Coordinates of C-alpha atoms in Angstrom, one line a residue:
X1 CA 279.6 66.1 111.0
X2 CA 275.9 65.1 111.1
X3 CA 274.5 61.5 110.8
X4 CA 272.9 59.6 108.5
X5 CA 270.3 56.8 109.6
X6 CA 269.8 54.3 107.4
X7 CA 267.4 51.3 106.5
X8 CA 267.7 48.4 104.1
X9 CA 264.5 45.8 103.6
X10 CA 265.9 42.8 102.0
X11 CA 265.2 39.2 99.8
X12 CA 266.3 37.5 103.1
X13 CA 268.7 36.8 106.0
X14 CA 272.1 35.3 104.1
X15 CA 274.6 37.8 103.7
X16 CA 276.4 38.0 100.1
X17 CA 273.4 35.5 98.7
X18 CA 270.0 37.9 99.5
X19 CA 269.9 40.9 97.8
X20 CA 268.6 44.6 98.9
X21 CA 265.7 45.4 97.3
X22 CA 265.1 48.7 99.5
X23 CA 267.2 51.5 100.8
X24 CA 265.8 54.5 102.7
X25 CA 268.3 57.2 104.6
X26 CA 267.6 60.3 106.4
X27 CA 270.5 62.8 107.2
X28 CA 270.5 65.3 110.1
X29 CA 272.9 67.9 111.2
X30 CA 274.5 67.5 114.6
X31 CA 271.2 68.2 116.8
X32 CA 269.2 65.3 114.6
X33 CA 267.4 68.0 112.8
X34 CA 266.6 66.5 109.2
X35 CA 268.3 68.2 106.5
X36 CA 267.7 65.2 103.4
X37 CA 266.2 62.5 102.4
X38 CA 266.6 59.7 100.2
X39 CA 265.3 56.0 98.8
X40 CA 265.9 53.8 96.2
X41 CA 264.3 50.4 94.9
X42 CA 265.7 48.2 92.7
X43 CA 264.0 44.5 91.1
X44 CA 264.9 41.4 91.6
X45 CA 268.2 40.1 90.8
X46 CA 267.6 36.9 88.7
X47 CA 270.1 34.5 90.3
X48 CA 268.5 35.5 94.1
X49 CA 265.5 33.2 95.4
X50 CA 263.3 35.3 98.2
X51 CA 262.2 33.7 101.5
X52 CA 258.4 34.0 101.0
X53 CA 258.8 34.9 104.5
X54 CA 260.7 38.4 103.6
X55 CA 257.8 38.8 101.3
X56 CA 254.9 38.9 103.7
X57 CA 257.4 40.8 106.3
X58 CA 258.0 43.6 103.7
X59 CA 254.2 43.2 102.3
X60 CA 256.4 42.6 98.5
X61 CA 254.1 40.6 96.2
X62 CA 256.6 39.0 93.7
X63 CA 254.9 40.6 91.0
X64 CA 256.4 44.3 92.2
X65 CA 259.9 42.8 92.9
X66 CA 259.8 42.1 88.9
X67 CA 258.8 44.9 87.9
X68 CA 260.5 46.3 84.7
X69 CA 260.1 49.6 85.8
X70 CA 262.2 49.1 88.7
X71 CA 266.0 50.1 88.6
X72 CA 268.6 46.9 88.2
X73 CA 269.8 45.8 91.1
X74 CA 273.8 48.2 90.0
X75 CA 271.8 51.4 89.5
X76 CA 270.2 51.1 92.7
X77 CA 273.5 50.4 94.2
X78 CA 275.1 53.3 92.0
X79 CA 272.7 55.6 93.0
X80 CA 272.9 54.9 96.9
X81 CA 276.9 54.8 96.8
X82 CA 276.3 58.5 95.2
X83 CA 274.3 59.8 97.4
X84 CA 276.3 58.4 100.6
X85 CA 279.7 59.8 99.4
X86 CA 277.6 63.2 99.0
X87 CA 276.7 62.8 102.7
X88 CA 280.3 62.0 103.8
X89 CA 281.3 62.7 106.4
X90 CA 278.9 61.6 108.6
X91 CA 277.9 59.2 111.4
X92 CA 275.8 55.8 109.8
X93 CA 273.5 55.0 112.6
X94 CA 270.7 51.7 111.6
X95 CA 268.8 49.8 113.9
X96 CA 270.9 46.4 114.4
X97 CA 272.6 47.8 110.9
X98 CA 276.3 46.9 112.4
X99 CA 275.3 43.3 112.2
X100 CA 272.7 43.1 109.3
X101 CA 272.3 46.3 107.1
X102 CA 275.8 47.7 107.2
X103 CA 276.5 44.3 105.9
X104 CA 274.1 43.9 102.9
X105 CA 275.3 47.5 101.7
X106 CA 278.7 45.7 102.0
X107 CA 277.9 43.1 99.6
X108 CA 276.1 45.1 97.6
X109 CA 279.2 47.4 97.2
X110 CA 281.7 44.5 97.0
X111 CA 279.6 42.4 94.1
X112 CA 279.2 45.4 91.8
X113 CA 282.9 46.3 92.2
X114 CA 282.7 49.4 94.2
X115 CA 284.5 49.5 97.6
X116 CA 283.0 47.8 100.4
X117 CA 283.7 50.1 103.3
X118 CA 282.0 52.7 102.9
X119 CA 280.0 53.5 105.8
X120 CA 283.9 53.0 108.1
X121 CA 286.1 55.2 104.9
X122 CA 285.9 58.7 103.9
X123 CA 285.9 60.0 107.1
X124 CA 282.6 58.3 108.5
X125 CA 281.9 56.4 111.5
X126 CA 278.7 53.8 112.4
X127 CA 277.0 53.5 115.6
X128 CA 273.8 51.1 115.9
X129 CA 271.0 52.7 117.2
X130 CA 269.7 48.6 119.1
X131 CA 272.8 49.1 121.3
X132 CA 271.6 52.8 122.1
X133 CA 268.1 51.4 123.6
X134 CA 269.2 48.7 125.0
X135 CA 271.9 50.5 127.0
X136 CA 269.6 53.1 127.8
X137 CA 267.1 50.8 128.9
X138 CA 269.8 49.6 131.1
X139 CA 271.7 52.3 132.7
X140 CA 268.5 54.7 132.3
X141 CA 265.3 53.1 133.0
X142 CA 263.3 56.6 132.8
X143 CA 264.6 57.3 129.3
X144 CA 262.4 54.7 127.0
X145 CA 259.0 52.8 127.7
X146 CA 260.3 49.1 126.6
X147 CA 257.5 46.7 126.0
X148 CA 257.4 43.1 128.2
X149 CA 256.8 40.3 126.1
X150 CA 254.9 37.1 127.0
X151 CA 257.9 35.6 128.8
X152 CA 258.3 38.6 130.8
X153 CA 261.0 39.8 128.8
X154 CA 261.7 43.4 127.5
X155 CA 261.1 43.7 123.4
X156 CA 263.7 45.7 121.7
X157 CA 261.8 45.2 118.5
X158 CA 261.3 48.5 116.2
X159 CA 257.6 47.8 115.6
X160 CA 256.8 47.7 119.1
X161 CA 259.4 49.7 120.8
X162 CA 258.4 52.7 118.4
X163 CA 255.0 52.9 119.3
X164 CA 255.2 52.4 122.9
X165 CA 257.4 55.7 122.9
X166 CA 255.1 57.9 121.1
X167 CA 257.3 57.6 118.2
X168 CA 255.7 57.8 114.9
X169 CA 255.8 54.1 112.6
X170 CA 252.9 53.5 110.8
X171 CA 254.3 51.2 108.2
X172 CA 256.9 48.7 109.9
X173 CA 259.6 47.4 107.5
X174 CA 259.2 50.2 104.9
X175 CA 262.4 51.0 104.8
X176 CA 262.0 55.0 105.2
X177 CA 259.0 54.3 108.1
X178 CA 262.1 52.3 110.1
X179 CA 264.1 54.9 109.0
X180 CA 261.8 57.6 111.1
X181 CA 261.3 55.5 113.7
X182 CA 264.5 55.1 114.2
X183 CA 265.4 58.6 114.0
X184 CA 262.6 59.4 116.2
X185 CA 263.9 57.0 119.9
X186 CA 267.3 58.7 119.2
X187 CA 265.7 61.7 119.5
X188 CA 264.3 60.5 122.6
X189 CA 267.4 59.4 124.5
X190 CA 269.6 62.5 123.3
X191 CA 266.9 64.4 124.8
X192 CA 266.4 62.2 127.5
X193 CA 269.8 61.0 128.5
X194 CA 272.1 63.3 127.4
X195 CA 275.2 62.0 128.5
X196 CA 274.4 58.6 127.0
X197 CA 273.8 59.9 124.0
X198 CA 277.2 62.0 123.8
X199 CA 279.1 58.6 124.9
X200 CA 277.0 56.5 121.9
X201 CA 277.9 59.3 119.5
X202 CA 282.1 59.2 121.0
X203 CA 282.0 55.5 120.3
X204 CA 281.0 55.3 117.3
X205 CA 284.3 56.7 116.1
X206 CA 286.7 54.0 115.9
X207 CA 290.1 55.7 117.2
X208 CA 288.3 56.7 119.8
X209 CA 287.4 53.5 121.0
X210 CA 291.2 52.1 120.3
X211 CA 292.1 55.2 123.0
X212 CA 289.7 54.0 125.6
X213 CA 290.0 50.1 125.7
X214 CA 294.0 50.6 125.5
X215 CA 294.2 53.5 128.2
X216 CA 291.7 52.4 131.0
X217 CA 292.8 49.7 133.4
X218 CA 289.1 48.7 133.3
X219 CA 285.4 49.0 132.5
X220 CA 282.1 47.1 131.3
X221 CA 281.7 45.8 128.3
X222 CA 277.9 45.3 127.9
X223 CA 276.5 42.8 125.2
X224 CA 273.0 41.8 124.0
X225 CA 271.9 38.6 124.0
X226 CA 268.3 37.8 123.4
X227 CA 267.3 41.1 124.3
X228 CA 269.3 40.8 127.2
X229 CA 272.0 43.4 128.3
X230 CA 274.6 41.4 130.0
X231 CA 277.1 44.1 132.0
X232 CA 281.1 42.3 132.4
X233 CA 283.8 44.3 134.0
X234 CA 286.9 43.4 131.9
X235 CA 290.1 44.2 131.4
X236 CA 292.1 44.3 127.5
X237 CA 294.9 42.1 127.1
X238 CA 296.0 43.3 123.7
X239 CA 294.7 44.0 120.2
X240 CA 293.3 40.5 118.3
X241 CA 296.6 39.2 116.7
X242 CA 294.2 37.9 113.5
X243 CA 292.1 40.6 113.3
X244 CA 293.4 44.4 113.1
X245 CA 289.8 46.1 114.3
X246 CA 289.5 43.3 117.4
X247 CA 290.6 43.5 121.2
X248 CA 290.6 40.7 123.5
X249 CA 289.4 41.1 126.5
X250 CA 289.5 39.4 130.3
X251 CA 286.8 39.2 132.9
X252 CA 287.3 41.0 136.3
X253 CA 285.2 38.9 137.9
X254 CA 286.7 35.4 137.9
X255 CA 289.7 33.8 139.8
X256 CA 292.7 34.9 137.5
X257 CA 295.3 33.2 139.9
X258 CA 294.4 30.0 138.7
X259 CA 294.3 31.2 134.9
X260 CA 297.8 31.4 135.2
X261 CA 298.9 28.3 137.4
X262 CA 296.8 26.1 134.6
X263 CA 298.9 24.1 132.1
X264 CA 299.0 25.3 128.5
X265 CA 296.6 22.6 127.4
X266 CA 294.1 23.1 130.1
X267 CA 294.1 26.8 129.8
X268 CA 293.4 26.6 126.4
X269 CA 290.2 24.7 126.7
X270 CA 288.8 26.7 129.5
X271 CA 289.3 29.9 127.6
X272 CA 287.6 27.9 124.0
X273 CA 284.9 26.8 126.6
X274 CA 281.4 28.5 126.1
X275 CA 280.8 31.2 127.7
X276 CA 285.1 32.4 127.5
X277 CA 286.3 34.8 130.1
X278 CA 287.6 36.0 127.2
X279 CA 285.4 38.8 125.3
X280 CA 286.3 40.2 122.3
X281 CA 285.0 43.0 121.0
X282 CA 285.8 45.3 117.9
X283 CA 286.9 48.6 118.2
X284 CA 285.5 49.7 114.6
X285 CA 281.8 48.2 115.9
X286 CA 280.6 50.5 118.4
X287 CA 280.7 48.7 121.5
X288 CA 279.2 49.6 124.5
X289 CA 281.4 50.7 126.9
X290 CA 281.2 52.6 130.3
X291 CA 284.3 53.6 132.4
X292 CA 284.5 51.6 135.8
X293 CA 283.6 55.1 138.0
X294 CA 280.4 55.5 136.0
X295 CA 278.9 52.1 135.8
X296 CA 275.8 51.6 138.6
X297 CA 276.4 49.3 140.7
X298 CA 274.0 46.4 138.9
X299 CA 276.8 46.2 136.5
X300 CA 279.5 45.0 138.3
X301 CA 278.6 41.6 138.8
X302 CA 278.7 42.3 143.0
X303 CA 282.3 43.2 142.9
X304 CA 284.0 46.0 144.6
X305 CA 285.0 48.8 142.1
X306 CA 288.2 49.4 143.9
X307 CA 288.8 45.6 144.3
X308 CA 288.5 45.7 140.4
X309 CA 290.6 48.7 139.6
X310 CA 293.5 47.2 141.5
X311 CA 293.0 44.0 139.4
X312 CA 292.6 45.5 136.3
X313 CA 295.9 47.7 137.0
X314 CA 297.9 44.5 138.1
X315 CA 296.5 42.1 135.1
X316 CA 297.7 45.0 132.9
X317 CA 301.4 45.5 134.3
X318 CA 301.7 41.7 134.1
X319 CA 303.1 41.7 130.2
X320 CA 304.1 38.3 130.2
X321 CA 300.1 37.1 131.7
X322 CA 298.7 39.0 128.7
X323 CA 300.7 37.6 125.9
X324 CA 299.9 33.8 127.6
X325 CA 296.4 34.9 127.5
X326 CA 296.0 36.2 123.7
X327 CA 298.4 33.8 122.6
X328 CA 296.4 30.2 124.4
X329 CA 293.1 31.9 123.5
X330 CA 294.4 32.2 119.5
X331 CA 295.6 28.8 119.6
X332 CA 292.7 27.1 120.9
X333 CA 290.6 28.7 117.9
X334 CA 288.9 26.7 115.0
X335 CA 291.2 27.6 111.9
X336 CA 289.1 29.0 109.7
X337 CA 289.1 28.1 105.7
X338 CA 288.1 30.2 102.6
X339 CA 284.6 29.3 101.5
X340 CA 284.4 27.7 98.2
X341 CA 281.4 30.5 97.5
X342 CA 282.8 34.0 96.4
X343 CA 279.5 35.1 97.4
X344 CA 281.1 34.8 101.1
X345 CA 284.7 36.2 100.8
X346 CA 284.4 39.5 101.4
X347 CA 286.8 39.7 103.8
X348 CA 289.2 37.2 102.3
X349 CA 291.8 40.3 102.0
X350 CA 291.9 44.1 99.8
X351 CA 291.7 44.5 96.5
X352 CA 295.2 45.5 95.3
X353 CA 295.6 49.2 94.2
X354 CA 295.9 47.8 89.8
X355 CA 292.3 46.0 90.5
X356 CA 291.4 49.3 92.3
X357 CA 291.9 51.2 89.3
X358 CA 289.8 48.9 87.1
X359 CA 286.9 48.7 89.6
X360 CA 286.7 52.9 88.8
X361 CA 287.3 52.2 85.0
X362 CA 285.1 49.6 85.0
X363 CA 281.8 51.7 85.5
X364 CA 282.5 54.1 83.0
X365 CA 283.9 52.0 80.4
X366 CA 282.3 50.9 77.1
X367 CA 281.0 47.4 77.1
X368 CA 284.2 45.7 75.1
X369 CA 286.2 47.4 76.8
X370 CA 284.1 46.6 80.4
X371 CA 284.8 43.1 79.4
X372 CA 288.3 43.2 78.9
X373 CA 288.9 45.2 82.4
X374 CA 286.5 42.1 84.1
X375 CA 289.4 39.5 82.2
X376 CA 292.1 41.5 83.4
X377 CA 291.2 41.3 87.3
X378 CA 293.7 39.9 89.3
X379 CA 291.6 39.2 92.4
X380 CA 289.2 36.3 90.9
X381 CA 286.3 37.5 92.9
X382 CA 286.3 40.6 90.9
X383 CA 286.6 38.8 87.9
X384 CA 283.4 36.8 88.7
X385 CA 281.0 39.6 89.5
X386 CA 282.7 41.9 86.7
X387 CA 281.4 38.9 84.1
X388 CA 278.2 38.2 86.2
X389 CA 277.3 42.3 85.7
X390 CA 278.1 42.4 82.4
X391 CA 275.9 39.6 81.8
X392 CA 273.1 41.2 83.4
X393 CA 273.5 44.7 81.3
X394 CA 274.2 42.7 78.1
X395 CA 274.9 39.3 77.8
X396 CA 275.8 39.1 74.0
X397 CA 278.7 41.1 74.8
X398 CA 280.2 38.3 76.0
X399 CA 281.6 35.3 74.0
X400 CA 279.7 32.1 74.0
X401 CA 281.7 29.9 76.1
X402 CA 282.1 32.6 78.9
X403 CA 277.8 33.7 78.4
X404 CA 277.7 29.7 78.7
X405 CA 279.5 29.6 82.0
X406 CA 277.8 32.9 83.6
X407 CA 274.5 30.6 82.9
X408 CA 275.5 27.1 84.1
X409 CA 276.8 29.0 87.5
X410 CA 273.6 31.8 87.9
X411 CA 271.3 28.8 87.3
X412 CA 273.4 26.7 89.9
X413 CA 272.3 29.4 92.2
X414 CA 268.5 28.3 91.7
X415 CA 268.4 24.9 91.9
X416 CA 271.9 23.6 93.6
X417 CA 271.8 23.6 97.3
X418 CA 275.3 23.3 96.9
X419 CA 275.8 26.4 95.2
X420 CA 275.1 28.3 98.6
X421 CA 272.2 30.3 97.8
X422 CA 268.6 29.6 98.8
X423 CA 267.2 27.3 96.0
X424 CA 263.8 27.4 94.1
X425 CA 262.8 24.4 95.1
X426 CA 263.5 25.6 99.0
X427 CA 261.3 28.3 98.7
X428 CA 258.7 26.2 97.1
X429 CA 258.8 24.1 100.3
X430 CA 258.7 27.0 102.7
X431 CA 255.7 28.2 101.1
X432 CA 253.9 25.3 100.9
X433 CA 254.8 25.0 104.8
X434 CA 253.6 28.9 105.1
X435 CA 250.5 28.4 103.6
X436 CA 249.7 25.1 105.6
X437 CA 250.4 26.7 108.8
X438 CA 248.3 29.2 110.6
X439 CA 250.4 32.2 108.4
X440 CA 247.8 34.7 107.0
X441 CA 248.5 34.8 103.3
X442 CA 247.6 39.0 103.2
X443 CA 247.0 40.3 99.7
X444 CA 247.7 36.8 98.0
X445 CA 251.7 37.0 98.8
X446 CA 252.1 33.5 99.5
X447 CA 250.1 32.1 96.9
X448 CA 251.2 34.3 93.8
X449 CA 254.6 33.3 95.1
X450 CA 253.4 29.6 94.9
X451 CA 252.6 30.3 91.5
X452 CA 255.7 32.3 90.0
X453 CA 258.2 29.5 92.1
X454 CA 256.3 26.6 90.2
X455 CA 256.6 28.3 86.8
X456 CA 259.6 28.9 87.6
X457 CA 261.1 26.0 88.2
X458 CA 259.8 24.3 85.0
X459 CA 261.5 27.3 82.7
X460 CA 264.6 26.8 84.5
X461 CA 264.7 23.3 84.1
X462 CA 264.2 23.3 80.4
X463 CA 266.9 25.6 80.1
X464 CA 269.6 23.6 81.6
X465 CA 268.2 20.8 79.8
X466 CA 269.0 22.4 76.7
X467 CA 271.7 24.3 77.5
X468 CA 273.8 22.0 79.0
X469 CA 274.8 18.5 78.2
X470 CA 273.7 16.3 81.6
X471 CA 270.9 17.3 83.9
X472 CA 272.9 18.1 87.6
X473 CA 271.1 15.2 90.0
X474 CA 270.5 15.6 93.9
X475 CA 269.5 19.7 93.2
X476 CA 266.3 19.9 95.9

């Protein structure tokens, strides 16, 4: 099957607002021998602010994210949809991708109508290659040299992590120099910790981990938090009845006696209570999971492994305790409402199979006719990015009142806090607040930034003044 390790370097941190502006992969057969090798750039998306402090992360002066010579934003994605499916099947393995890269791809995919799941469809799976080091750094001290920070805590970061293995990353957050230095401390714990490396790999498959959660009475579900691996011996109650991927699951280690003498009320705000003795995980995430008989001692919280497996077995025959559990736990949960931003509904349901059909058509469609598929949408979030891209590739295809709307709302974007995105005037303010501070400004970033943000902000203005009948008030 072979893997494919993967990189993204982006505008910023918001999901569905920031846009990728990088993409480096690498693909190895099964032994994490490299067999390809791909990148792809793309310039800046006009509607899409930067955080100046991406820009002196990725060393991007603004000048080179504007370059005409740079691929739009949909051929970079068209290209890098390509040259995954060309990879398929494979394993997607990124460093803290589950919960940051594989999710910018996502939005990429989604807001230039392709389908979003690509790295979990066509018979590929994901692992994250943080969880990998961390575990291993947990269950297999020898395996990696982690770094201790000033607070006398271990640092899982790439730049530092990399280095202090021997593992080449001369240019942190390049994408493709991630990319190898990611590669590289697999490489290191599947030759160093063989048998955590086989269980990463059988994880990362998403049946797989469905089979063990349901089957085993028990085992550890470790989680990260602040570079922390936090070991919990838990049992599953039952699949997440509101999410299809999701399992809920209940700590070994409490009193569970009481959990079911408690009152309905009561029970459901000590399992809302932070931290819950409820854990949920999600089977199509690649969780880290160890079976009761092979976890060390350290991670079972001081209990007795055999005083656990009989709890586990009992919690589990009690059908009725289960079905309380999941059902108080749902109840007690914050419902949650569709955001009035389409850049942030992604997962407000599937396209249905007639909008499936005109996402393909769309791409290879003449512009009319591209229009007419992006009218005929039935899903309104495709409608609004099949307009937005055909304003991009050529906005007098479009008829005035509808060119008129794409600009009201793509300008809303830069100056409308309300609008969701991260706003000119914002990044003007976290620039200024860069460049006071003790932040080195290397190669001029920070101040050609200043510059380009000021300018602007004083063309965008004048368009909406003229474009548009009232200036919009309360925008910074």
């Amino acid at each position: 099957m072979g893997f494919v390790f993967f990189d993204t370097e982006t505008t910023g941190l918001r999901q569905g607002f920031d846009q990728i502006v990088h993409f480096a992969a690498i693909r190895t057969d099964n032994d994490l021998n490299e067999v390809g090798r791909f990148e792809a750039r793309s310039r800046l998306l006009p509607h899409v602010v930067p955080h100046p402090a991406a820009l002196l992360t990725n060393g991007l002066p603004i000048g080179r994210l504007n370059d005409d010579g740079l691929p739009s934003h949909y051929d970079m994605v068209r290209a890098i949809r390509r040259t995954l499916l060309d990879w398929s099947p494979s394993v997607f393995v990124g460093y803290n991708s589950i919960r940051f890269d594989e999710e910018m791809l996502r939005h990429a995919l989604f807001q230039t109508l392709h389908p979003a799941f690509l790295t979990s469809s066509h018979g590929n799976c994901r692992a994250d290659a943080l969880g990998l080091v961390m575990a291993a750094s947990a269950l297999s001290p020898p395996c990696l040299s982690v770094p201790i920070g000033p607070e006398g805590r271990p640092v899982f970061r790439l730049d530092q992590l990399a280095p202090a293995n021997a593992v080449a990353h001369d240019k942190a957050h390049d994408a493709m120099a991630d990319v190898v230095a990611t590669l590289g401390l697999c490489r290191c714990v599947q030759e160093r910790a063989p048998e955590l490396w086989q269980r990463f790999v059988r994880f990362s498959k998403k049946a797989t981990v469905g089979d063990f959660v349901d089957a085993e009475d028990g085992f550890v579900l470790t989680e990260f938090f602040s570079n922390q691996a936090c070991h919990t011996p838990v049992v599953c109650l039952g699949p997440d009845p509101q999410q299809p991927n999701g399992r809920l699951c209940l700590r070994l280690d409490i009193a569970h006696a009481e959990l079911a003498s408690m009152p309905d009320e009561e029970l459901q705000s000590y399992l809302s209570a932070k931290p819950s003795p409820i854990r949920r995980l999600r089977i199509n995430a690649a969780p880290t999971l160890t079976a009761l008989f092979d976890a060390p001692e350290q991670m079972l919280n001081g209990c007795d492994i055999n005083e656990l497996e009989v709890r586990a077995q009992s919690i589990k025959e009690d059908v009725a305790f289960c079905s309380r559990m999941i059902a108080s736990y749902v109840a007690a949960r914050e419902p949650r409402s569709p955001s009035v931003h389409v850049e942030e509904r992604i997962y407000d349901g599937f396209p249905g199979p007639d909008d499936e059909n005109r996402m393909a058509s769309f791409h290879t469609a003449s512009r009319q006719d591209a229009l007419a598929i992006a009218q005929q949408f039935n899903d309104d979030r495709l409608r609004i990015f099949g307009l937005r891209l055909i304003y991009m590739r050529d906005r007098s295809v479009l008829p005035s009142e509808i060119r008129l709307a794409a600009e009201r709302d793509l300008t809303d974007r830069l100056v409308d806090v309300a609008a969701g995105g991260f706003t000119l005037h914002q990044a003007l303010q976290e620039t200024e607040n860069l460049v006071d501070g003790d932040e080195a400004d290397i190669d001029g970033i920070l101040s050609g930034y200043r510059d380009y943000l000021m300018e602007r902000i004083e063309r965008v203005t004048a368009f909406r003044a003229a474009n548009f009948a009232a200036e919009e008030g309360g925008t910074e």
